[in-house]
Amino acid sequence: MNAQTTAAAPGVDARQIEQAAAILRSGGVVAFPTETVYGLGADARNEAAVRRVFAIKGRPADHPLIVHLAAAEWLDDWARAAPDAARRLARAFWPGPLTLVLERAAHVLDAVTGGQDSVALRVPDHPLALALIRAAGPLVAPSANRFGRVSPTTAEHVRAELGDAVDLILDGGPCPVGVESTVLSLISDTPTLLRPGAVTPAQIAAILGRPVDLRGGGVRAPGTLAAHYAPTTPLELLPPSAVPARATALLEQGLRVAVMGFAETTRRLPAGVQRWVMPDQVQDFARQLYAALRELDAAGCDVILVEAPPATAEWLVIQDRLRRAAAAFDRAGWDRP
Ligand code: TXA
Ligand code: MG
């Protein structure tokens, strides 16, 4: 192997990676693609750089960040006494959309963990992300959006929302998964789901040979706030049968209405409604969800009605994100006409 082939993977521009890594090594902030969503990356060992990430996002300082590693072998540099369960899950799902919360190694910055004794770790499954981390070292990377808003799944989303606030945006095209990683805590004896994601509790339970506690909670973390992932247009989550009547009632009051739903429901809508038809396979739905919310948000409507996804385990991650998006308006008190 020559030097060039060790640096680059297919679709990765080695010079661009080196430029981005140089920015990160000097304390800069670089947005980069992962398989889930775009991340706002900074050197996980540089406190000033980590603080800049919080400032750009407008994120409260006590909300912890995920440290992104290039390989499972790096785990012991960041976690103290990682349990066997962590190694088995890493072997099964890394690189991939699973974040493990473990006891932190002594050197891990309070700025990264929000002052907690734990640290969240994952190895992203994206050639650009992996090349960047190999070149620059472990990176903190929250989703590259302002606090509480919809996560970006394209470089254009990042540019539109954060633009000049970041030093560089690496464009890796649309993210193939489209929703954030599953967050699983291995701090107590019972593996506990803190945030649903593409890796399902059933997949985790199958590797560990025991069930996952789905209740989560109790941990300060942004993804676990009731209101999150929200567009700026008020959003209502409704059962399928209620969508057409609600759309009609709002239209009659002179409001501009958008509906995001499955084909069957969007066919039953009154004229004058902006329709956004979502796929009926969960992976396809996840890949398109945030781009759809952004487009509907930009469509100039007064309200977005969203058809609730099926109430099955398979759809857990979608139920979670849509419930949080709607909760933002329950709390802010959108005046339901
Ligand atoms: O898919 C993802 O995870 C994306 C991409 C960029 O990797 N990143 C992401 O980061 O979603 P962020 O900061 O938006 O969400 C981090 C989540 C928090 O919601 C929280 O639940 C969890 O990670 N987390 C981080 N550190 C933790 C800790 N020490 N204890 C418990 N949860 C933690
Ligand atoms: Mg986020």
CSV table of C-alpha atoms and ligand atoms in Angstrom, one decimal:
chain,number,residue,atom,x,y,z
A,1,MET,CA,0.0,0.0,0.0
A,2,ASN,CA,1.3,3.5,-0.8
A,3,ALA,CA,0.6,6.5,1.4
A,4,GLN,CA,-2.2,7.8,-0.8
A,5,THR,CA,-4.4,4.7,-0.5
A,6,THR,CA,-4.0,4.6,3.3
A,7,ALA,CA,-5.4,8.1,3.6
A,8,ALA,CA,-8.4,7.9,1.4
A,9,ALA,CA,-11.5,5.8,1.1
A,10,PRO,CA,-13.8,5.7,-1.9
A,11,GLY,CA,-15.5,9.1,-2.4
A,12,VAL,CA,-13.1,10.8,0.0
A,13,ASP,CA,-11.0,13.7,-1.1
A,14,ALA,CA,-7.8,13.3,0.9
A,15,ARG,CA,-6.8,17.0,0.5
A,16,GLN,CA,-10.2,18.2,1.7
A,17,ILE,CA,-10.0,15.9,4.8
A,18,GLU,CA,-6.5,17.2,5.6
A,19,GLN,CA,-7.8,20.8,5.3
A,20,ALA,CA,-10.7,20.0,7.7
A,21,ALA,CA,-8.4,18.1,10.1
A,22,ALA,CA,-6.0,21.1,10.2
A,23,ILE,CA,-9.0,23.4,11.1
A,24,LEU,CA,-10.0,21.0,13.9
A,25,ARG,CA,-6.5,20.6,15.2
A,26,SER,CA,-6.3,24.4,15.6
A,27,GLY,CA,-9.5,24.5,17.6
A,28,GLY,CA,-12.0,25.2,14.7
A,29,VAL,CA,-15.5,23.8,14.1
A,30,VAL,CA,-16.2,21.7,11.0
A,31,ALA,CA,-19.6,20.3,10.1
A,32,PHE,CA,-19.4,16.8,8.6
A,33,PRO,CA,-21.7,14.1,7.4
A,34,THR,CA,-22.4,10.9,9.3
A,35,GLU,CA,-24.8,8.1,8.3
A,36,THR,CA,-27.4,9.5,10.7
A,37,VAL,CA,-27.4,13.4,10.4
A,38,TYR,CA,-24.7,16.0,9.9
A,39,GLY,CA,-22.6,16.7,13.0
A,40,LEU,CA,-21.0,19.9,14.3
A,41,GLY,CA,-17.5,18.6,14.9
A,42,ALA,CA,-14.7,19.9,17.3
A,43,ASP,CA,-11.7,18.3,18.9
A,44,ALA,CA,-13.1,16.4,21.9
A,45,ARG,CA,-9.9,17.2,23.8
A,46,ASN,CA,-9.9,21.0,23.2
A,47,GLU,CA,-12.1,22.7,25.8
A,48,ALA,CA,-12.3,26.0,24.0
A,49,ALA,CA,-13.3,24.3,20.7
A,50,VAL,CA,-16.0,22.3,22.6
A,51,ARG,CA,-17.4,25.5,24.1
A,52,ARG,CA,-17.6,27.0,20.7
A,53,VAL,CA,-19.8,24.1,19.6
A,54,PHE,CA,-22.2,24.9,22.5
A,55,ALA,CA,-22.2,28.6,21.5
A,56,ILE,CA,-22.9,28.0,17.9
A,57,LYS,CA,-25.8,25.7,18.7
A,58,GLY,CA,-27.2,27.8,21.5
A,59,ARG,CA,-27.1,24.7,23.6
A,60,PRO,CA,-27.2,24.7,27.4
A,61,ALA,CA,-23.7,23.9,28.8
A,62,ASP,CA,-25.0,21.0,31.0
A,63,HIS,CA,-26.2,19.0,28.0
A,64,PRO,CA,-23.6,16.3,27.2
A,65,LEU,CA,-22.1,15.6,23.7
A,66,ILE,CA,-21.3,12.4,21.9
A,67,VAL,CA,-17.6,11.6,21.3
A,68,HIS,CA,-17.1,10.2,17.8
A,69,LEU,CA,-14.3,7.6,17.4
A,70,ALA,CA,-12.8,6.0,14.3
A,71,ALA,CA,-12.7,2.5,15.7
A,72,ALA,CA,-14.0,0.3,18.5
A,73,GLU,CA,-10.3,-0.1,19.6
A,74,TRP,CA,-10.4,3.6,20.8
A,75,LEU,CA,-13.1,2.8,23.3
A,76,ASP,CA,-10.8,2.1,26.2
A,77,ASP,CA,-9.1,5.6,25.8
A,78,TRP,CA,-12.5,7.2,26.6
A,79,ALA,CA,-14.4,4.8,28.8
A,80,ARG,CA,-13.2,3.4,32.1
A,81,ALA,CA,-13.7,-0.3,32.6
A,82,ALA,CA,-16.1,-0.8,29.7
A,83,PRO,CA,-18.3,-3.8,30.4
A,84,ASP,CA,-18.4,-6.9,28.1
A,85,ALA,CA,-21.8,-5.8,26.9
A,86,ALA,CA,-20.2,-2.6,25.4
A,87,ARG,CA,-17.6,-4.7,23.5
A,88,ARG,CA,-20.3,-7.1,22.2
A,89,LEU,CA,-22.5,-4.2,21.0
A,90,ALA,CA,-19.5,-2.4,19.5
A,91,ARG,CA,-18.6,-5.5,17.6
A,92,ALA,CA,-22.2,-5.9,16.3
A,93,PHE,CA,-23.1,-2.3,15.5
A,94,TRP,CA,-19.9,-0.2,15.0
A,95,PRO,CA,-19.4,1.5,12.7
A,96,GLY,CA,-23.1,2.4,12.9
A,97,PRO,CA,-26.0,4.4,14.5
A,98,LEU,CA,-25.6,3.2,18.1
A,99,THR,CA,-24.2,5.5,20.9
A,100,LEU,CA,-23.0,3.8,24.1
A,101,VAL,CA,-23.1,5.7,27.4
A,102,LEU,CA,-20.3,4.4,29.7
A,103,GLU,CA,-18.3,5.5,32.7
A,104,ARG,CA,-15.9,8.1,31.5
A,105,ALA,CA,-12.1,7.9,31.5
A,106,ALA,CA,-10.5,10.4,33.9
A,107,HIS,CA,-9.3,12.8,31.2
A,108,VAL,CA,-12.7,13.4,29.5
A,109,LEU,CA,-13.6,17.1,29.7
A,110,ASP,CA,-16.5,18.2,31.9
A,111,ALA,CA,-17.4,20.4,28.9
A,112,VAL,CA,-18.1,17.2,26.9
A,113,THR,CA,-20.0,15.3,29.5
A,114,GLY,CA,-21.9,18.2,31.0
A,115,GLY,CA,-20.1,17.4,34.3
A,116,GLN,CA,-21.5,13.8,34.5
A,117,ASP,CA,-19.4,10.8,35.3
A,118,SER,CA,-20.4,9.2,32.0
A,119,VAL,CA,-19.4,9.7,28.4
A,120,ALA,CA,-21.3,8.9,25.2
A,121,LEU,CA,-19.3,7.2,22.4
A,122,ARG,CA,-20.0,6.0,18.9
A,123,VAL,CA,-18.2,5.1,15.7
A,124,PRO,CA,-20.1,6.7,12.8
A,125,ASP,CA,-20.6,4.6,9.6
A,126,HIS,CA,-19.6,7.2,7.0
A,127,PRO,CA,-16.4,7.3,4.9
A,128,LEU,CA,-15.9,11.1,5.3
A,129,ALA,CA,-16.6,11.0,9.0
A,130,LEU,CA,-14.2,8.1,9.6
A,131,ALA,CA,-11.4,9.7,7.5
A,132,LEU,CA,-11.8,13.0,9.3
A,133,ILE,CA,-11.7,11.4,12.8
A,134,ARG,CA,-8.6,9.3,11.8
A,135,ALA,CA,-6.9,12.5,10.7
A,136,ALA,CA,-8.0,14.8,13.5
A,137,GLY,CA,-8.7,12.5,16.4
A,138,PRO,CA,-11.9,12.0,18.4
A,139,LEU,CA,-14.6,14.6,17.7
A,140,VAL,CA,-17.6,15.8,19.7
A,141,ALA,CA,-20.4,16.2,17.2
A,142,PRO,CA,-23.9,17.2,18.2
A,143,SER,CA,-26.3,17.5,15.3
A,144,ALA,CA,-25.4,20.6,13.2
A,145,ASN,CA,-28.6,22.6,14.0
A,146,ARG,CA,-29.6,25.2,16.5
A,147,PHE,CA,-30.7,23.8,19.8
A,148,GLY,CA,-34.2,22.3,19.7
A,149,ARG,CA,-34.5,22.5,15.9
A,150,VAL,CA,-34.7,19.9,13.2
A,151,SER,CA,-31.4,18.0,12.6
A,152,PRO,CA,-29.7,18.5,9.2
A,153,THR,CA,-29.5,15.6,6.7
A,154,THR,CA,-27.8,17.5,3.9
A,155,ALA,CA,-24.9,20.0,3.7
A,156,GLU,CA,-27.3,22.5,2.4
A,157,HIS,CA,-29.4,22.3,5.5
A,158,VAL,CA,-26.3,23.1,7.6
A,159,ARG,CA,-25.4,26.0,5.3
A,160,ALA,CA,-28.9,27.4,5.5
A,161,GLU,CA,-29.0,27.2,9.3
A,162,LEU,CA,-25.5,27.8,10.5
A,163,GLY,CA,-23.7,29.2,7.5
A,164,ASP,CA,-20.8,31.4,8.5
A,165,ALA,CA,-20.8,30.3,12.1
A,166,VAL,CA,-18.8,27.2,11.2
A,167,ASP,CA,-15.3,27.2,9.7
A,168,LEU,CA,-16.0,24.5,7.1
A,169,ILE,CA,-18.9,22.3,5.9
A,170,LEU,CA,-17.9,18.9,4.4
A,171,ASP,CA,-20.5,17.8,1.8
A,172,GLY,CA,-21.1,14.1,1.8
A,173,GLY,CA,-24.5,14.2,0.2
A,174,PRO,CA,-27.8,13.2,2.0
A,175,CYS,CA,-27.4,11.1,5.1
A,176,PRO,CA,-28.5,7.5,4.4
A,177,VAL,CA,-30.2,6.9,7.8
A,178,GLY,CA,-31.7,10.3,8.4
A,179,VAL,CA,-32.4,10.2,12.2
A,180,GLU,CA,-30.0,10.4,15.1
A,181,SER,CA,-28.3,7.4,16.6
A,182,THR,CA,-29.8,5.2,19.2
A,183,VAL,CA,-28.5,6.1,22.7
A,184,LEU,CA,-28.1,3.2,25.1
A,185,SER,CA,-26.8,3.6,28.7
A,186,LEU,CA,-24.7,0.8,30.1
A,187,ILE,CA,-24.0,2.6,33.4
A,188,SER,CA,-26.4,0.4,35.4
A,189,ASP,CA,-26.7,-3.4,35.2
A,190,THR,CA,-29.8,-3.0,33.0
A,191,PRO,CA,-29.1,-1.6,29.5
A,192,THR,CA,-31.3,1.5,29.2
A,193,LEU,CA,-32.6,3.2,26.1
A,194,LEU,CA,-32.1,7.0,26.4
A,195,ARG,CA,-33.0,7.8,22.8
A,196,PRO,CA,-34.6,5.5,20.1
A,197,GLY,CA,-32.7,5.4,16.8
A,198,ALA,CA,-32.1,3.2,13.8
A,199,VAL,CA,-30.7,0.4,15.9
A,200,THR,CA,-33.7,-1.1,17.6
A,201,PRO,CA,-34.1,-2.3,21.2
A,202,ALA,CA,-34.9,-5.8,19.8
A,203,GLN,CA,-31.6,-5.8,17.9
A,204,ILE,CA,-29.7,-4.8,21.0
A,205,ALA,CA,-31.5,-7.4,23.2
A,206,ALA,CA,-30.7,-10.1,20.6
A,207,ILE,CA,-26.9,-9.4,21.0
A,208,LEU,CA,-27.0,-9.0,24.8
A,209,GLY,CA,-29.4,-11.9,25.4
A,210,ARG,CA,-31.5,-9.8,27.8
A,211,PRO,CA,-34.1,-7.1,27.5
A,212,VAL,CA,-33.5,-3.4,27.2
A,213,ASP,CA,-35.2,-1.0,29.7
A,214,LEU,CA,-37.2,1.3,27.5
A,215,ARG,CA,-38.1,3.9,30.1
A,216,GLY,CA,-34.9,5.9,30.0
A,217,GLY,CA,-35.1,9.3,31.5
A,218,GLY,CA,-33.4,10.6,34.6
A,219,VAL,CA,-30.4,11.8,32.7
A,220,ARG,CA,-29.9,15.4,31.6
A,221,ALA,CA,-29.7,15.2,27.8
A,222,PRO,CA,-31.1,17.3,25.0
A,223,GLY,CA,-32.5,14.4,23.1
A,224,THR,CA,-34.6,13.4,26.1
A,225,LEU,CA,-36.4,16.7,26.5
A,226,ALA,CA,-40.0,16.4,25.7
A,227,ALA,CA,-39.8,19.3,23.1
A,228,HIS,CA,-37.1,18.9,20.4
A,229,TYR,CA,-36.6,18.4,16.7
A,230,ALA,CA,-39.2,21.1,16.0
A,231,PRO,CA,-39.9,23.2,12.9
A,232,THR,CA,-40.9,26.8,13.4
A,233,THR,CA,-44.4,26.3,11.9
A,234,PRO,CA,-46.8,24.8,14.5
A,235,LEU,CA,-47.1,21.1,14.1
A,236,GLU,CA,-49.9,18.8,15.2
A,237,LEU,CA,-49.6,15.0,15.4
A,238,LEU,CA,-52.9,13.3,14.7
A,239,PRO,CA,-54.3,9.8,14.3
A,240,PRO,CA,-54.8,8.9,10.6
A,241,SER,CA,-58.6,9.1,10.8
A,242,ALA,CA,-58.6,12.7,12.3
A,243,VAL,CA,-56.3,14.3,9.7
A,244,PRO,CA,-58.9,15.1,6.9
A,245,ALA,CA,-61.5,16.6,9.2
A,246,ARG,CA,-58.9,18.7,11.0
A,247,ALA,CA,-57.4,19.9,7.7
A,248,THR,CA,-60.9,20.9,6.5
A,249,ALA,CA,-61.7,22.7,9.8
A,250,LEU,CA,-58.5,24.8,9.6
A,251,LEU,CA,-58.9,25.6,5.9
A,252,GLU,CA,-62.4,26.9,6.6
A,253,GLN,CA,-60.9,29.3,9.1
A,254,GLY,CA,-58.7,30.7,6.4
A,255,LEU,CA,-55.5,29.0,7.5
A,256,ARG,CA,-52.9,27.7,5.1
A,257,VAL,CA,-52.5,24.0,5.9
A,258,ALA,CA,-49.8,21.4,5.1
A,259,VAL,CA,-50.2,17.7,5.7
A,260,MET,CA,-47.5,15.1,6.0
A,261,GLY,CA,-48.9,11.6,5.8
A,262,PHE,CA,-49.1,8.3,4.1
A,263,ALA,CA,-50.5,8.0,0.6
A,264,GLU,CA,-53.9,6.7,1.7
A,265,THR,CA,-54.6,9.6,4.0
A,266,THR,CA,-53.2,12.3,1.7
A,267,ARG,CA,-55.7,11.1,-1.0
A,268,ARG,CA,-58.6,11.9,1.3
A,269,LEU,CA,-57.6,15.6,1.9
A,270,PRO,CA,-59.6,18.6,0.8
A,271,ALA,CA,-58.3,20.7,-2.1
A,272,GLY,CA,-56.0,23.6,-1.1
A,273,VAL,CA,-53.9,21.5,1.3
A,274,GLN,CA,-50.2,21.2,0.7
A,275,ARG,CA,-49.5,17.5,0.7
A,276,TRP,CA,-46.4,15.7,1.5
A,277,VAL,CA,-46.6,11.9,0.9
A,278,MET,CA,-44.3,9.8,3.1
A,279,PRO,CA,-43.1,6.3,2.3
A,280,ASP,CA,-44.6,3.4,4.2
A,281,GLN,CA,-41.3,1.7,5.0
A,282,VAL,CA,-39.7,2.9,8.2
A,283,GLN,CA,-36.2,3.2,6.9
A,284,ASP,CA,-37.3,5.3,3.9
A,285,PHE,CA,-39.5,7.4,6.2
A,286,ALA,CA,-36.6,8.1,8.5
A,287,ARG,CA,-34.3,9.1,5.6
A,288,GLN,CA,-36.8,11.7,4.3
A,289,LEU,CA,-38.3,12.9,7.6
A,290,TYR,CA,-36.2,15.9,8.5
A,291,ALA,CA,-35.9,17.2,4.9
A,292,ALA,CA,-39.7,16.9,4.6
A,293,LEU,CA,-40.1,18.9,7.8
A,294,ARG,CA,-37.7,21.6,6.6
A,295,GLU,CA,-39.5,21.9,3.2
A,296,LEU,CA,-42.9,22.1,4.8
A,297,ASP,CA,-41.6,24.6,7.3
A,298,ALA,CA,-40.4,26.8,4.4
A,299,ALA,CA,-43.7,26.4,2.5
A,300,GLY,CA,-45.3,29.3,4.2
A,301,CYS,CA,-48.1,27.4,5.9
A,302,ASP,CA,-49.8,28.4,9.2
A,303,VAL,CA,-49.8,24.8,10.5
A,304,ILE,CA,-48.4,21.4,9.6
A,305,LEU,CA,-50.6,18.4,10.4
A,306,VAL,CA,-48.7,15.1,10.6
A,307,GLU,CA,-50.3,11.7,10.4
A,308,ALA,CA,-49.1,9.6,13.4
A,309,PRO,CA,-47.0,6.6,12.3
A,310,PRO,CA,-48.1,3.0,13.2
A,311,ALA,CA,-48.0,2.3,16.9
A,312,THR,CA,-45.6,-0.7,16.5
A,313,ALA,CA,-42.1,-1.2,17.9
A,314,GLU,CA,-40.7,-0.9,14.4
A,315,TRP,CA,-41.8,2.7,14.2
A,316,LEU,CA,-40.5,3.7,17.7
A,317,VAL,CA,-37.9,6.2,16.5
A,318,ILE,CA,-40.4,8.0,14.2
A,319,GLN,CA,-43.0,8.1,17.0
A,320,ASP,CA,-40.4,9.6,19.3
A,321,ARG,CA,-39.2,12.3,16.9
A,322,LEU,CA,-42.7,13.4,15.8
A,323,ARG,CA,-44.0,13.4,19.4
A,324,ARG,CA,-41.2,15.7,20.4
A,325,ALA,CA,-41.7,18.0,17.4
A,326,ALA,CA,-45.3,18.4,18.3
A,327,ALA,CA,-44.6,18.8,22.0
A,328,ALA,CA,-42.7,22.0,21.3
A,329,PHE,CA,-46.0,23.6,20.3
A,330,ASP,CA,-48.0,22.1,23.1
A,331,ARG,CA,-45.6,23.8,25.5
A,332,ALA,CA,-45.2,27.1,23.7
A,333,GLY,CA,-49.0,27.3,23.5
A,334,TRP,CA,-49.8,27.4,19.8
A,335,ASP,CA,-53.4,28.7,19.9
A,336,ARG,CA,-55.3,25.9,18.4
A,337,PRO,CA,-58.1,27.5,16.4
B,1,TXA,O1,-26.6,10.4,15.3
B,1,TXA,C1,-26.1,11.1,16.2
B,1,TXA,O2,-26.0,10.7,17.3
B,1,TXA,C2,-25.7,12.5,15.8
B,1,TXA,C3,-24.5,12.4,14.8
B,1,TXA,C4,-24.0,13.7,14.5
B,1,TXA,O3,-23.6,11.6,15.4
B,1,TXA,N1,-25.4,13.3,17.0
B,1,TXA,C5,-26.3,13.7,17.9
B,1,TXA,O4,-25.8,14.5,18.9
B,1,TXA,O5,-27.5,13.5,17.7
B,1,TXA,P1,-26.7,15.3,19.9
B,1,TXA,O6,-25.7,16.1,20.7
B,1,TXA,O7,-27.7,16.1,19.1
B,1,TXA,O8,-27.4,14.3,20.8
B,1,TXA,C6,-26.6,13.7,21.8
B,1,TXA,C7,-27.4,12.7,22.6
B,1,TXA,C8,-28.1,13.5,23.7
B,1,TXA,O9,-29.4,13.6,23.3
B,1,TXA,C9,-28.0,12.5,24.9
B,1,TXA,O10,-29.2,11.8,25.0
B,1,TXA,C10,-26.9,11.7,24.6
B,1,TXA,O11,-26.5,11.9,23.3
B,1,TXA,N2,-25.8,11.8,25.6
B,1,TXA,C11,-24.6,12.3,25.4
B,1,TXA,N3,-23.8,12.2,26.4
B,1,TXA,C12,-24.5,11.6,27.4
B,1,TXA,C13,-24.2,11.1,28.7
B,1,TXA,N4,-23.0,11.3,29.3
B,1,TXA,N5,-25.2,10.5,29.4
B,1,TXA,C14,-26.4,10.3,28.8
B,1,TXA,N6,-26.7,10.7,27.5
B,1,TXA,C15,-25.8,11.3,26.8
B,2,MG,MG,-29.5,17.1,18.2
